[in-house]
Short mmCIF file of C-alpha atoms and ligand atoms in Angstrom, two decimals:
data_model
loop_
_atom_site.label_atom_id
_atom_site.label_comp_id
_atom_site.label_asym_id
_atom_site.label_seq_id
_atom_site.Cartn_x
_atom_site.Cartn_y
_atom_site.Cartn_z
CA UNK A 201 26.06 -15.50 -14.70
CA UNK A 202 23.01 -15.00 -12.86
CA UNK A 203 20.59 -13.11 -14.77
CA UNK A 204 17.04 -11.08 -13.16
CA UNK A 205 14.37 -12.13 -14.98
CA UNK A 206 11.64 -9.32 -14.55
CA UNK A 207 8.02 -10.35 -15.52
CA UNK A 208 4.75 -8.33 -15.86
CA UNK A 209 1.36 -8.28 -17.62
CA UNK A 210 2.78 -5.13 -19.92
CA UNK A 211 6.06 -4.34 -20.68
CA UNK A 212 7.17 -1.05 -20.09
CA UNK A 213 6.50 -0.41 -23.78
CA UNK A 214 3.06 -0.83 -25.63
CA UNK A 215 3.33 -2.18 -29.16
CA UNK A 216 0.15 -0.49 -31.39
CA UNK A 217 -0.67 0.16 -34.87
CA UNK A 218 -0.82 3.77 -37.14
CA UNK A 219 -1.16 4.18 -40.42
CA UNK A 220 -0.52 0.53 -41.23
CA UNK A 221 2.67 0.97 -39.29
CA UNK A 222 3.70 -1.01 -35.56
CA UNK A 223 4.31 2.18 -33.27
CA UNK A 224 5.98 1.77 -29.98
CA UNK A 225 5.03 4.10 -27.03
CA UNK A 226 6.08 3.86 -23.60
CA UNK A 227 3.04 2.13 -21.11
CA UNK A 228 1.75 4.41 -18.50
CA UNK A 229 1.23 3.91 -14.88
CA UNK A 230 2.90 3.21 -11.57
CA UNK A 231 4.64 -0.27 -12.62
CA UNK A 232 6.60 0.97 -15.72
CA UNK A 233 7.86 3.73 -13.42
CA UNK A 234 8.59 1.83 -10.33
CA UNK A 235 10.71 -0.63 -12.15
CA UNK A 236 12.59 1.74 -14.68
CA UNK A 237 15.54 1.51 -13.01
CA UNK A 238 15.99 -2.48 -12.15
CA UNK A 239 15.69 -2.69 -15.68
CA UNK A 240 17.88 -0.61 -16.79
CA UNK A 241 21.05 -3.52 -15.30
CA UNK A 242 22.11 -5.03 -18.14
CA UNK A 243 22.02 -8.79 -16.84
CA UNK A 244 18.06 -8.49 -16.72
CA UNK A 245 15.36 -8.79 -19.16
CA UNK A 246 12.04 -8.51 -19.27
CA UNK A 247 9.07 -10.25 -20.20
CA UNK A 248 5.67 -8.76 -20.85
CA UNK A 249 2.33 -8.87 -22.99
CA UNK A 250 3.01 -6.31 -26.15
CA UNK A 251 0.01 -4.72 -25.58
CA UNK A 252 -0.62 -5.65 -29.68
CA UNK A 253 -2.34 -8.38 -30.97
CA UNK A 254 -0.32 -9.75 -33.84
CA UNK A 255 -3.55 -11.02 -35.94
CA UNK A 256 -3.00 -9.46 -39.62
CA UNK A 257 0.73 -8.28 -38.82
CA UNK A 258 2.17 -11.73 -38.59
CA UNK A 259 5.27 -10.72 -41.22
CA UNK A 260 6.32 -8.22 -38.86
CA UNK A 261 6.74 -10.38 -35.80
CA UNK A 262 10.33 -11.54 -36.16
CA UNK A 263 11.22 -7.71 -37.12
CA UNK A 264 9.53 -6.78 -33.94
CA UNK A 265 10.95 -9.26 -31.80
CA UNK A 266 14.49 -7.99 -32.93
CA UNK A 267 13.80 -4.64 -31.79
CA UNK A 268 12.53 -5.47 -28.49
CA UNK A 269 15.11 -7.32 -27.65
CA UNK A 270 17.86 -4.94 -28.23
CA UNK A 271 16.27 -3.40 -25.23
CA UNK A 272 16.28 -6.73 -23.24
CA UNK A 273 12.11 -7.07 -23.47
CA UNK A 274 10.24 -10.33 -24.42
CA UNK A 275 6.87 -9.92 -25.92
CA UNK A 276 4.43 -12.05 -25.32
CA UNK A 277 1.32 -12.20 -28.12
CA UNK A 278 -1.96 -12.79 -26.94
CA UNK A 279 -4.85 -12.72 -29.14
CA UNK A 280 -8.20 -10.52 -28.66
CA UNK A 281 -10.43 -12.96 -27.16
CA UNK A 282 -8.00 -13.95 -24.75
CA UNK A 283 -6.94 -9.85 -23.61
CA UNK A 284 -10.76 -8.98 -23.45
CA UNK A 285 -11.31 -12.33 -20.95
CA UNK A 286 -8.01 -12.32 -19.14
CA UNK A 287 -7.25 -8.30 -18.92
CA UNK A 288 -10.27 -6.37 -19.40
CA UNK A 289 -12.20 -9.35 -17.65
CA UNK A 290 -10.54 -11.52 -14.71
CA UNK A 291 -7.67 -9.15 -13.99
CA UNK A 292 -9.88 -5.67 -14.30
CA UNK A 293 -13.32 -6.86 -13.26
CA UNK A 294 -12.67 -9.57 -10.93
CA UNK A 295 -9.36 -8.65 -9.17
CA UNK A 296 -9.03 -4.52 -9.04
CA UNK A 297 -12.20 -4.00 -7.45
CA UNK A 298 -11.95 -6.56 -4.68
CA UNK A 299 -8.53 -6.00 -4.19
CA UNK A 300 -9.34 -2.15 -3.78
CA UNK A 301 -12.08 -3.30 -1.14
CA UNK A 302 -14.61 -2.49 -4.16
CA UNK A 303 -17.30 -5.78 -3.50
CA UNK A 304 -19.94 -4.26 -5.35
CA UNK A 305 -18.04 -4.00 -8.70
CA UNK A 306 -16.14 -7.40 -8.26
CA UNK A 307 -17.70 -9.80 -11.18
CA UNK A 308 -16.84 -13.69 -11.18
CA UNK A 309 -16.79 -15.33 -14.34
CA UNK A 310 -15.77 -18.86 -14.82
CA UNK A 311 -14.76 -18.51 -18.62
CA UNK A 312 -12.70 -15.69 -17.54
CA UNK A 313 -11.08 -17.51 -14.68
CA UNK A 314 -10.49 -20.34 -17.55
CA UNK A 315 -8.38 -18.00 -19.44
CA UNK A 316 -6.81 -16.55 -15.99
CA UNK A 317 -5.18 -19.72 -15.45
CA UNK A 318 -4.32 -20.19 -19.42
CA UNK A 319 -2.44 -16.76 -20.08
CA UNK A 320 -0.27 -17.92 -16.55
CA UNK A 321 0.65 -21.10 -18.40
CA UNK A 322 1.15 -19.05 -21.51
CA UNK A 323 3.67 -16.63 -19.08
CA UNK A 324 5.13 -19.64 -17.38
CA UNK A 325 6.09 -21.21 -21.25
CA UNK A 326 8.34 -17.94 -21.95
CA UNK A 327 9.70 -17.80 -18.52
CA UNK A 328 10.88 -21.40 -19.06
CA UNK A 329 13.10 -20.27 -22.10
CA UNK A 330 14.61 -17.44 -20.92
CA UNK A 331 15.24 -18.88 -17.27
CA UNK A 332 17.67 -21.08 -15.01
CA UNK A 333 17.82 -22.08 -11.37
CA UNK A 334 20.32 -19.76 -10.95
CA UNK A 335 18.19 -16.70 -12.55
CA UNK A 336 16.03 -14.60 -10.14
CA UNK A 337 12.42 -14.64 -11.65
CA UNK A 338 10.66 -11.33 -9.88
CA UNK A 339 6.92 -11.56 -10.71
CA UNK A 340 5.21 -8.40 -10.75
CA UNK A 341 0.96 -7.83 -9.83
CA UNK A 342 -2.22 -9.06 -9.28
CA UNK A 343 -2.82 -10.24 -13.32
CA UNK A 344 0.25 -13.24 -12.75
CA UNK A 345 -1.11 -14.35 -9.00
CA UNK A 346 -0.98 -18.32 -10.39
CA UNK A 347 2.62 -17.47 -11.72
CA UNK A 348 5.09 -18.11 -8.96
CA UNK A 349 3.06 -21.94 -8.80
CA UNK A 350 3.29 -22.68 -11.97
CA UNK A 351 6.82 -22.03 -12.32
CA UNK A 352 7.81 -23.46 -9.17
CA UNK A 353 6.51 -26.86 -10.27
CA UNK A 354 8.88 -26.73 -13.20
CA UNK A 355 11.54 -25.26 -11.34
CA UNK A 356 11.75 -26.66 -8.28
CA UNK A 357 14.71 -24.83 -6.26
CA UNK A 358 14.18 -21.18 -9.01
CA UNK A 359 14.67 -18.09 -6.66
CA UNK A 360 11.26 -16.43 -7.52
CA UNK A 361 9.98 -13.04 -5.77
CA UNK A 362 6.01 -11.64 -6.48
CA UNK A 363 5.95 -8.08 -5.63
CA UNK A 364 2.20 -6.37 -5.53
CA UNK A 365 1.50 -3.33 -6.69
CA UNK A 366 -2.17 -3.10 -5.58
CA UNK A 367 -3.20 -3.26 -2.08
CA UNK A 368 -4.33 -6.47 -0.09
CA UNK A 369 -7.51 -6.68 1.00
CA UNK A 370 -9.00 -7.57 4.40
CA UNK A 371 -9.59 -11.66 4.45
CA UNK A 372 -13.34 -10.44 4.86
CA UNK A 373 -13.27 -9.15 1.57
CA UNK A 374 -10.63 -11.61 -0.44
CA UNK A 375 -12.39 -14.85 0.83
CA UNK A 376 -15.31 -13.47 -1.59
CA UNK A 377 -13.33 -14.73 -4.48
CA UNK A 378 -14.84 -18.51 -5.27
CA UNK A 379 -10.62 -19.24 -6.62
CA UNK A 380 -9.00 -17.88 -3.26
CA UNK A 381 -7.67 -21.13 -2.51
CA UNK A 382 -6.15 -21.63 -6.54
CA UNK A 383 -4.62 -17.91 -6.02
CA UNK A 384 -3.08 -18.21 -2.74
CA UNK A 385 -1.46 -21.81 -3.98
CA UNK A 386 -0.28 -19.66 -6.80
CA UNK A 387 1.42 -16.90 -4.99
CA UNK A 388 2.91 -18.88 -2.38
CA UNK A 389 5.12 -21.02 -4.82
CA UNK A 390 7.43 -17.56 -4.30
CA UNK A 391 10.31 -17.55 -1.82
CA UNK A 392 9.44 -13.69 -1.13
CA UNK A 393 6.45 -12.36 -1.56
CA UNK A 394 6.38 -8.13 -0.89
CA UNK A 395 3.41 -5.80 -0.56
CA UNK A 396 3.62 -1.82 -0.38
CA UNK A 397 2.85 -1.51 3.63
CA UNK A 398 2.88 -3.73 6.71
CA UNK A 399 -1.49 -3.68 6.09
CA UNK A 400 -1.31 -5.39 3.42
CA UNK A 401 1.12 -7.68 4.66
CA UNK A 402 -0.97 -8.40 7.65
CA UNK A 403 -4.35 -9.04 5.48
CA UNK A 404 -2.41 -11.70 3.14
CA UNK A 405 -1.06 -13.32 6.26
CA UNK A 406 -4.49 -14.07 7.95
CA UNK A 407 -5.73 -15.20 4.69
CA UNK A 408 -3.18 -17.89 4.29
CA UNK A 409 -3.76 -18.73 7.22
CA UNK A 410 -7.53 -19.03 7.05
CA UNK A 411 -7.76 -20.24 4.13
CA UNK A 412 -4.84 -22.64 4.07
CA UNK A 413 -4.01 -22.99 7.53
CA UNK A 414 -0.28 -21.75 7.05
CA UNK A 415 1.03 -20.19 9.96
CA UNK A 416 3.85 -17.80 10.24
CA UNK A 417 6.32 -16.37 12.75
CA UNK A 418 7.13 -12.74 11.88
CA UNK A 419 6.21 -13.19 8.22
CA UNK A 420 8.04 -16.23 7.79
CA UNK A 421 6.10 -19.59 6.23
CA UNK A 422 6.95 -23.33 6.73
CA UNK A 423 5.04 -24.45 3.63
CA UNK A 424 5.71 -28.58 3.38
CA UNK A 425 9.63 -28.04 2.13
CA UNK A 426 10.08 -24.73 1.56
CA UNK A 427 10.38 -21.82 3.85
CA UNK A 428 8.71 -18.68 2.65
CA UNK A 429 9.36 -15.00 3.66
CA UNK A 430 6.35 -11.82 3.36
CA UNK A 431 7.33 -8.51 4.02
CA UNK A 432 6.43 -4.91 3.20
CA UNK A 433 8.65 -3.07 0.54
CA UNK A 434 7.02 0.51 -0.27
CA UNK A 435 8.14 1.35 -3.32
CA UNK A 436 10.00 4.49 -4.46
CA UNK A 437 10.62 7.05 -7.29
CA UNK A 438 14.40 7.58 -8.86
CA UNK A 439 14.29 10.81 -6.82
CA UNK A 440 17.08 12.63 -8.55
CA UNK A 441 15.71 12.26 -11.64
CA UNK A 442 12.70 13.98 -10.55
CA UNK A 443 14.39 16.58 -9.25
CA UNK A 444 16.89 17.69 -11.86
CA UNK A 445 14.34 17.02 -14.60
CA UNK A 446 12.60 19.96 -12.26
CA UNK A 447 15.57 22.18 -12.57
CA UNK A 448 16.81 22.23 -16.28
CA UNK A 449 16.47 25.42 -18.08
CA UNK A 450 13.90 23.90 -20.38
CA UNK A 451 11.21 22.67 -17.88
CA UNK A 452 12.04 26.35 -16.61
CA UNK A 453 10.96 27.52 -19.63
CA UNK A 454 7.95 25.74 -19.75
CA UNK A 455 7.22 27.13 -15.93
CA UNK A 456 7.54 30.40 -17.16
CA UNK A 457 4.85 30.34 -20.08
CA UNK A 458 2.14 28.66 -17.81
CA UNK A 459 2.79 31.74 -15.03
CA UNK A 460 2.21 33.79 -17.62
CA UNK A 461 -1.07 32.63 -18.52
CA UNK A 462 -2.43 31.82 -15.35
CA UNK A 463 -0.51 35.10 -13.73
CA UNK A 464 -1.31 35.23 -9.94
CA UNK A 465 -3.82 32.63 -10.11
CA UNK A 466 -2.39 29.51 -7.71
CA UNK A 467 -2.42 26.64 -8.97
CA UNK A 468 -3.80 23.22 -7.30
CA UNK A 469 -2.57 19.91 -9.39
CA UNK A 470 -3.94 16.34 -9.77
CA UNK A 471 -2.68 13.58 -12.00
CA UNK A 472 -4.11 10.07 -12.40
CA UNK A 473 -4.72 7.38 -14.35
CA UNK A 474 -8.89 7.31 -15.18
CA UNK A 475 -10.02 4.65 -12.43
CA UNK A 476 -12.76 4.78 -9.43
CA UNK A 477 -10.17 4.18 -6.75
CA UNK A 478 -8.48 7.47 -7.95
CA UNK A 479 -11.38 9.30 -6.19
CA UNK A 480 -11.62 11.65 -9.17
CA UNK A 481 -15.08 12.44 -8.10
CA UNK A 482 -14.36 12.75 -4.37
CA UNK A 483 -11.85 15.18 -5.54
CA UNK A 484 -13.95 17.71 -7.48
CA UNK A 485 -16.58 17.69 -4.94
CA UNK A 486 -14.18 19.16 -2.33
CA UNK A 487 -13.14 21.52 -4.85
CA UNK A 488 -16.63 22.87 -5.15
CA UNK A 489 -17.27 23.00 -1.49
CA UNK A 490 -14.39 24.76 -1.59
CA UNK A 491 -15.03 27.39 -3.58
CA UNK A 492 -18.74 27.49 -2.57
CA UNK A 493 -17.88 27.85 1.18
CA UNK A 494 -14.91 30.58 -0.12
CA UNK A 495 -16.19 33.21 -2.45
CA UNK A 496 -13.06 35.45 -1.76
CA UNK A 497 -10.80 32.33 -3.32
CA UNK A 498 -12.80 32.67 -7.05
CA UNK A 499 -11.20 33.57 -9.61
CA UNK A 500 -7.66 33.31 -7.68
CA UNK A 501 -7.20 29.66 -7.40
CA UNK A 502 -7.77 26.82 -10.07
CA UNK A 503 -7.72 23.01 -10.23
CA UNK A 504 -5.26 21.63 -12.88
CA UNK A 505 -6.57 18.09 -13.60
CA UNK A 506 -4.87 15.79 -15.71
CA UNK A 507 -6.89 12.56 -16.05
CA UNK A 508 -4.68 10.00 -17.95
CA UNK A 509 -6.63 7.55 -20.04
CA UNK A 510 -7.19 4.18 -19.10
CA UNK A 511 -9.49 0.98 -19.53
CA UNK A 512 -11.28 2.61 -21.47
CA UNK A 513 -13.30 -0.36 -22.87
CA UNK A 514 -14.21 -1.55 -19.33
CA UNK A 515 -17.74 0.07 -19.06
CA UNK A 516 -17.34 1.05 -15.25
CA UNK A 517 -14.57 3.28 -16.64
CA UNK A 518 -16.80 4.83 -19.60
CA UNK A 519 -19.19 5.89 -16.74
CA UNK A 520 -16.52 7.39 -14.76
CA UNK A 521 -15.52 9.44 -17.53
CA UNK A 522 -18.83 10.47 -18.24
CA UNK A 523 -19.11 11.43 -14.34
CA UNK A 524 -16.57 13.58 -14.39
CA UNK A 525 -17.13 15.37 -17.55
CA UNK A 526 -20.44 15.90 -16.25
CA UNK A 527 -19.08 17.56 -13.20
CA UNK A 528 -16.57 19.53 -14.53
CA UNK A 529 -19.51 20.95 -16.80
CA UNK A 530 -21.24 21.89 -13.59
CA UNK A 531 -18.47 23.53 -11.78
CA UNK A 532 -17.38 25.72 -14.98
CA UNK A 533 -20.81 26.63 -15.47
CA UNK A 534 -21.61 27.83 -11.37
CA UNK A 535 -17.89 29.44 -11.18
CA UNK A 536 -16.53 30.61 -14.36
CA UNK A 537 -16.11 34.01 -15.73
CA UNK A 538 -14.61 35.74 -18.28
CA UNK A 539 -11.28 35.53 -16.98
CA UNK A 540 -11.09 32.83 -15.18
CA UNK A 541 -11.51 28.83 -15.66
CA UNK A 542 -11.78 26.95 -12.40
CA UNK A 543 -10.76 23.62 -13.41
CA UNK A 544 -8.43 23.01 -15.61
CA UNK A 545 -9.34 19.62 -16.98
CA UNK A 546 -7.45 17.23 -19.67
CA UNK A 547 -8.37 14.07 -20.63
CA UNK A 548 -4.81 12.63 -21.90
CA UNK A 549 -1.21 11.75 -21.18
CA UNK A 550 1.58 13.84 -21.34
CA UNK A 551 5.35 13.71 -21.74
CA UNK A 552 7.48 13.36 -18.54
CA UNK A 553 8.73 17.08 -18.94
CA UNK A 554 5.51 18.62 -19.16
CA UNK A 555 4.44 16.61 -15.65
CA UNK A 556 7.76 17.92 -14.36
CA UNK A 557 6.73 21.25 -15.32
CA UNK A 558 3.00 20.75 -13.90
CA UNK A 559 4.95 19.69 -10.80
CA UNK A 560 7.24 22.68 -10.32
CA UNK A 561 4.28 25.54 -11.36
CA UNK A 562 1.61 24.50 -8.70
CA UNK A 563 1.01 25.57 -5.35
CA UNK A 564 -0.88 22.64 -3.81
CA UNK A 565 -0.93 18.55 -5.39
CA UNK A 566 -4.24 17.27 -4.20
CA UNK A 567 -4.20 13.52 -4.54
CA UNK A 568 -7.50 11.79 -3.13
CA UNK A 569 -7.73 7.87 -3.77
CA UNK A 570 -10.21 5.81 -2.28
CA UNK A 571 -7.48 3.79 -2.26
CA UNK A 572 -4.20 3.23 -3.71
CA UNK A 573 -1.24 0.43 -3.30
CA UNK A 574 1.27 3.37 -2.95
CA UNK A 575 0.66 5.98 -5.02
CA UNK A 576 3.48 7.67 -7.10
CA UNK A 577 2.42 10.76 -8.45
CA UNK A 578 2.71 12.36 -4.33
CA UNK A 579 6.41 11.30 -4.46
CA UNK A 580 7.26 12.85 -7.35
CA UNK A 581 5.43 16.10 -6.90
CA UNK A 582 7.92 16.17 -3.65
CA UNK A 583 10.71 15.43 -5.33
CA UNK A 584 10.43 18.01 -8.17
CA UNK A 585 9.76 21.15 -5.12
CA UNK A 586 13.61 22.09 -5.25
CA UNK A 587 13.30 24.76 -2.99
CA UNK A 588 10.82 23.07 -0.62
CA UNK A 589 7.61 25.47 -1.63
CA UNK A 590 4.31 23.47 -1.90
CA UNK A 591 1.96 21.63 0.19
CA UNK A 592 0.99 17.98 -0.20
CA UNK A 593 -2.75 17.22 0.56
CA UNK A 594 -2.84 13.34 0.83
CA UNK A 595 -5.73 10.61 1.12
CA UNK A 596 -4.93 8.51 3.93
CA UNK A 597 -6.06 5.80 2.11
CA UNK A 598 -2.94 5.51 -0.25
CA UNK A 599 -0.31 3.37 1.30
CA UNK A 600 2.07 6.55 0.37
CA UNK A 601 0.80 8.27 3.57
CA UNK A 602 2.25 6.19 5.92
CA UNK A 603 5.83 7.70 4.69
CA UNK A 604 4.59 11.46 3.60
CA UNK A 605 3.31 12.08 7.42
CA UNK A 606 4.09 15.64 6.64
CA UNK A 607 1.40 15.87 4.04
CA UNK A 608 -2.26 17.53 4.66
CA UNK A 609 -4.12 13.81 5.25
CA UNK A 610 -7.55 13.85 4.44
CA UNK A 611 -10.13 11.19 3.99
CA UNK A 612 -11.28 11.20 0.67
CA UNK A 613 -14.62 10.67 1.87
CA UNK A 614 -15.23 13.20 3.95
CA UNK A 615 -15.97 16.71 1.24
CA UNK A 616 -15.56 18.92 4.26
CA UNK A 617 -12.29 17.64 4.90
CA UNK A 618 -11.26 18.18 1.91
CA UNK A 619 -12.35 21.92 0.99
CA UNK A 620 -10.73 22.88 4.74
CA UNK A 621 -7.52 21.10 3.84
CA UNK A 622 -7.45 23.12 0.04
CA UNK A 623 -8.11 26.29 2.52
CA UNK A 624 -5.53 25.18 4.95
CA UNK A 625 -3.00 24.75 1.96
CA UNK A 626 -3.56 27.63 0.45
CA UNK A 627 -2.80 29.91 3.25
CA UNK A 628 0.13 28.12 4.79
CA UNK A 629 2.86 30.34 5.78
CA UNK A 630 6.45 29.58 3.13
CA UNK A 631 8.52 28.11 6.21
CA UNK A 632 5.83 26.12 7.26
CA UNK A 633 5.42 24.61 3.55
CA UNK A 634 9.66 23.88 3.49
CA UNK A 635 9.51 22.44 7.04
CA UNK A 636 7.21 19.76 5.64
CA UNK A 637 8.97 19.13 2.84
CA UNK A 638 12.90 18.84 3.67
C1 GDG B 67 0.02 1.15 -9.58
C2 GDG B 67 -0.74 1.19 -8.23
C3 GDG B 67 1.35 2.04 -7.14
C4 GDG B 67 0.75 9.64 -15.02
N1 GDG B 67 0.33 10.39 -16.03
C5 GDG B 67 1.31 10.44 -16.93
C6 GDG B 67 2.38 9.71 -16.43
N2 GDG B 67 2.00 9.22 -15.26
C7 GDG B 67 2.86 8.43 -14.37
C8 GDG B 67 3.06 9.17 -13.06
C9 GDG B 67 3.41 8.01 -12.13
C10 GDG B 67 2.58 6.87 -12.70
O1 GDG B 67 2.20 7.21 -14.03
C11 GDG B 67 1.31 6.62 -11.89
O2 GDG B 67 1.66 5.93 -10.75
P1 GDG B 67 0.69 5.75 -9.49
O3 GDG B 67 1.47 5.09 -8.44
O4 GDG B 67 0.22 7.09 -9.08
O5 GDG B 67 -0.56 4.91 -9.97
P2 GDG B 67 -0.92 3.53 -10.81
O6 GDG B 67 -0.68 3.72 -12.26
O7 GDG B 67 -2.31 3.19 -10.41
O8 GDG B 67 0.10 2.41 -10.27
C12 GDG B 67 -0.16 2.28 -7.34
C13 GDG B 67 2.05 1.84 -8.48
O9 GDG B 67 1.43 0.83 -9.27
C14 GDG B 67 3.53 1.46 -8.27
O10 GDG B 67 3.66 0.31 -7.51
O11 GDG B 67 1.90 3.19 -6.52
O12 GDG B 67 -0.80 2.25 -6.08
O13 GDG B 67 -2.13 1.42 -8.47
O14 GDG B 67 4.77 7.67 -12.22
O15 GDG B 67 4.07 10.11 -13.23
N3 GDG B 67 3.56 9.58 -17.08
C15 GDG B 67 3.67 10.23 -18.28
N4 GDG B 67 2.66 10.96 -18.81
C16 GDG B 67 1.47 11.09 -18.19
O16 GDG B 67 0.57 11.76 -18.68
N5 GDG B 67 4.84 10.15 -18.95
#
């Protein structure tokens, strides 16, 4: 029977050590989320790095292996040299920024390219064990680009999808990367290849073409034998889940206690991983315009910001945090009084309830990336408003806001924007607020 064979850089649980001990936890961010329920069919598995380097806990392996797989996941072990050159380095230094349209903090490495193209091969090895002709192999993000090649060559007729969970960039930007002809050879050796919007679609396109002079006709390739297909597939949440998570009498519960100790103070929400194209800074800049241009809104409306730790031992991200620690500091110390905090800032992760709960309690989500494949936490927020209250501000810059037309859109850019949108949020009439959102 044919099987789906899903394959990512992480798996949607992260292998780590306490007390001597292998602890698993489940990995955060918009993949793990996106795919939860295509993995939950029980003809699939899943193949992923552990997250865990295995160096001193060798005896465990097998033990671990058996427990993963009663879940249908794979690990893959790489060691620490190779994570810090192929994760922290090609993947998170070379690829996110330009991807994001970040030039200035792209760095190109050869080493790390080496081991790039050797973690692939190490990839395409388990994908050979586990996988038939018959089997559909769906590749997932920008660290596995070479993937769909490699395995092709192996595999000649495999069904094998890439989906991208990052944006595209313009060929202006992507023909910066000295490998672009090595990565486009590598994705292309996919039958379907799927982006969030019809931008992104459009900027891979004209680099193919550019760069290896393969035309299409409505996002369909002649490459030598094969026929290739590219198409936009925005991505969405399990909505129901969302919403009834919203509505049990627990999550209530939890509603209840944070009304009564912020009491008729609104509340304005932000959740994100800790990256630059999160606009984290953007964000808390229009919240102190905000409240500088607003003095009648102090003390009744504060920021709720839950910053999500991430690459933390990429130094562009240690700055970041420092950033925005520093500018927190400055707003609590201009604004605050006694009895009242205006933003409301924590630097870790938190059960799915307690997000639902964040979701139901506030007022207004306030989501500003510089820019963002999708962007997940906006469709969730929606989806946990059961009776419709609320008001979205968006970036335009996520691919999200080409479906949630309804939000506030805002460029993340412009700080003036953004305090008048907060303002415009806050004050929006209830029926106004539920017309958006139905
Ligand atoms: C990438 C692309 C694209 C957040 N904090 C906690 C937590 N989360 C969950 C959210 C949401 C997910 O993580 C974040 O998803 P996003 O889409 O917002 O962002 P990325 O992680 O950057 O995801 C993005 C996505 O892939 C999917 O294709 O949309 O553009 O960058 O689901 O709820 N979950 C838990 N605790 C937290 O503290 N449990």
């Amino acid at each position: 029977m044919e099987k789906t064979i899903i394959v990512s850089n992480r798996l949607p649980v992260t292998l780590s050590r306490k007390d001597n001990k292998v602890v698993f936890t489940p990995s955060p961010g918009g993949l793990a989320t996106g795919l939860a329920g295509a993995s939950k069919d029980m003809n699939s598995v899943w193949i992923g790095w552990a997250g865990f380097s295995p160096e001193g806990f060798q005896e465990n392996i097998d033990e671990i292996r058996l427990n993963l797989e009663k879940q249908r996941l794979v690990p893959i072990f790489l060691n620490d040299e190779d994570v810090n050159q192929f994760y922290e380095g090609f993947s998170n230094t070379t690829l996110w920024p330009l991807f994001h349209s970040f030039p200035t903090y792209t760095s190109c490495h050869e080493e790390q390219w080496e081991v790039y193209q050797k973690v692939n091969e190490i990839f395409c090895e388990e994908v050979l064990k586990h996988a038939g002709e018959e089997d559909l192999i769906w590749i997932h993000d920008y660290h596995l680009l070479l993937l769909p090649g490699l395995i092709r060559k192996k595999l000649p007729k495999a069904k094998i999808a890439y989906f991208q969970h990052i944006p595209f960039p313009s060929y202006e930007i992507f023909r910066i990367l000295p490998w672009r002809e090595r990565i486009l050879e590598g994705v292309t050796g996919a039958d379907l290849i799927g982006f969030h919007t019809h931008d992104d679609v459009k900027h891979f396109l004209t680099s193919i073409q550019r760069i290896l002079g393969m035309e299409n006709k409505m996002g369909t390739v002649r490459a030598e034998e094969r026929i290739f297909k590219v198409d936009a597939f925005p991505l969405g949440i399990d909505y129901y889940k969302y919403r009834e998570m919203s509505m049990l009498k627990s999550t209530e519960r939890q509603v209840g206690l944070h009304r009564k100790q912020f009491q008729d103070v609104k509340i304005i929400l932000s959740i994100d991983r800790l990256d630059y194209t999160k606009g984290i800074p953007e964000r808390l800049k229009g919240f102190d315009t905000f409240l500088e241009k607003n003095p009648e809104f102090r003390e009744k409306v504060s920021l709720l910001m839950i910053v999500v730790p991430s690459r933390e031992k990429v130094q562009l991200y240690k700055d970041l945090k420092m950033e925005i620690d520093e500018m927190v500091g400055n707003i609590t110390s201009k604004y605050r009084t006694v009895n009242w905090t205006p933003v409301l800032y924590f630097y870790r992760s938190y059960p799915l309830q307690s997000l639902s709960a964040f979701y139901k309690l506030s007022d207004v989500a306030l989501i500003t990336p510089l820019r963002d494949g999708m962007n997940l936490v906006c469709k969730e927020y929606v989806a946990s408003r059961h009776d419709e209250s609320g008001v979205l501000i968006l970036s335009e810059m996520a691919g999200a806001a080409k479906e949630l037309s309804d939000a506030l859109i805002i460029n993340p850019y412009n700080v003036e924007e953004c305090a008048n949108a907060i303002k415009t949020a806050l004050c929006m009439p209830l029926d106004e607020q539920k017309k958006k959102n139905v």
